[in-house]
Amino acid sequence: MLRIVSLDQAQRFITRKAVRLAEAEQIVAPILENVRKRGDEAVLEYARKFDGLQGTDLAVPESELEAAVGRVAPEFKKALETAAKNIREFAELQLPKETWFTFPDGRRLGQIIRPLESMGAYIPAGRYPLPSTLLMTVIPAQVAGVKTICITSPRPSVEILAAAWLLNEPNVFRIGGAQAIAAFAFGTATVPKVDRIVGPGNIYVAAAKKLLAGDVGIDFVAGPTEIVIIADDADPRHVAADMLAQAEHDVEASAILLTTSQSLAENVVQEVERQLQTLPTAPVAREAIMNNSAVILCPSIDAAVEASNRLAPEHLAIYDASLLPKIQHAGSIFIGPSSPEAAGDYASGPNHVLPTSGAARIRGGLSAADFVKIISVQELTFDGLSQLAPAITTLARAEGLEAHARSVEVRLGG
């Protein structure tokens, strides 16, 4: 059953659990090295061993992708179109823009935007195949203008294959785990080397991304999914449903309600238990609720916000919009009773690939900006350089870099 604890008793819930990657790193390190040395041969061996791959083809043929579209329900295709439209609209809003500024002292400064040339999207297909993650990873890259987009999934469902085809992205590979991350990082005869790898995965995928973060760009190292809800006055049915929506992902998932209301706390506990009775995913959700989740009674709403900021949750739901200015750390925020976290998971537009394990302290969710480079540009007039010369040469000589100073003076006749 979901427990109720006071804030001073809730240390283990508001202190970030360490992501246990060390053991996983030891397991995946030889896999990464083997793929680096042996390429497709090693990837194929691991795909057969871990993913149950039949045959010798790592790449999914285009004919299979096209056929998948005919096998999915019309309702799925319509839902995909709705979600894709909204995700694309939001990604376009997030894309950095080229800008230029001309200053009266002779400086013309700006930034230009250039897309990465390639990316790899990892799409989970274990207990829950996630075509929505394909949309969330591929569409921002398309908006950014990435030329080569690759998708990998260990056992892609027909919905994942159909989504890839409907997005006009045929580079799909039937591999998963650390071997897929290594293939993208190093490149093989079949799998292109990419500039950035994005998308969630299990602990072995996370460990591989961490170890290869110098060889290839990554989004972040993902841990178990999580939600924090801050509410004093809310429908307990809604709160319970949102907690269970997170808990059903994985037995390691976490769902936390921060509240000052004893009655809301008790009603949510009862609602969680009632809803579990008919939830098909109850075996997973119940374990996550029992082991990693809680209702935490706080002495004040400010104390609740402080606890949330300490946790830096992946998902944060607030029922009072006036709290927003006080929120410092969160992957994505959902405001009010009509904004369930599931809306963001699928179709409202913002990305559902979000930082976990406290990474929301340093970044937000995946966006089109992750697939571009912002390159600064500067152009100085002769007068502009002349005005800056004393500052440049003084600083250069203070650092002992005489050639820097002379590179300015030679232009000014010095």
PDB file of C-alpha atoms in Angstrom, residues 96-103 106-114 374-380:
ATOM      1  CA  PRO A  96      17.342  28.442 -31.866  1.00  0.00           C
ATOM      2  CA  LYS A  97      17.271  31.203 -34.451  1.00  0.00           C
ATOM      3  CA  GLU A  98      20.032  32.865 -36.447  1.00  0.00           C
ATOM      4  CA  THR A  99      20.526  36.399 -35.137  1.00  0.00           C
ATOM      5  CA  TRP A 100      22.781  39.382 -35.885  1.00  0.00           C
ATOM      6  CA  PHE A 101      23.523  42.596 -33.960  1.00  0.00           C
ATOM      7  CA  THR A 102      25.458  45.623 -35.159  1.00  0.00           C
ATOM      8  CA  PHE A 103      26.941  47.861 -32.456  1.00  0.00           C
ATOM      9  CA  GLY A 106      32.168  48.713 -35.085  1.00  0.00           C
ATOM     10  CA  ARG A 107      31.292  45.203 -33.895  1.00  0.00           C
ATOM     11  CA  ARG A 108      28.929  43.046 -35.911  1.00  0.00           C
ATOM     12  CA  LEU A 109      28.149  39.942 -33.864  1.00  0.00           C
ATOM     13  CA  GLY A 110      25.786  37.074 -34.364  1.00  0.00           C
ATOM     14  CA  GLN A 111      25.087  33.391 -34.284  1.00  0.00           C
ATOM     15  CA  ILE A 112      24.390  30.941 -37.056  1.00  0.00           C
ATOM     16  CA  ILE A 113      22.610  27.620 -36.596  1.00  0.00           C
ATOM     17  CA  ARG A 114      23.877  24.418 -38.186  1.00  0.00           C
ATOM     18  CA  ILE A 374      24.990  27.466 -32.263  1.00  0.00           C
ATOM     19  CA  ILE A 375      28.072  28.961 -33.888  1.00  0.00           C
ATOM     20  CA  SER A 376      29.109  32.477 -32.907  1.00  0.00           C
ATOM     21  CA  VAL A 377      30.233  34.853 -35.674  1.00  0.00           C
ATOM     22  CA  GLN A 378      32.026  38.173 -35.383  1.00  0.00           C
ATOM     23  CA  GLU A 379      33.067  40.860 -37.835  1.00  0.00           C
ATOM     24  CA  LEU A 380      34.945  43.975 -36.739  1.00  0.00           C
TER      25      LEU A 380
END
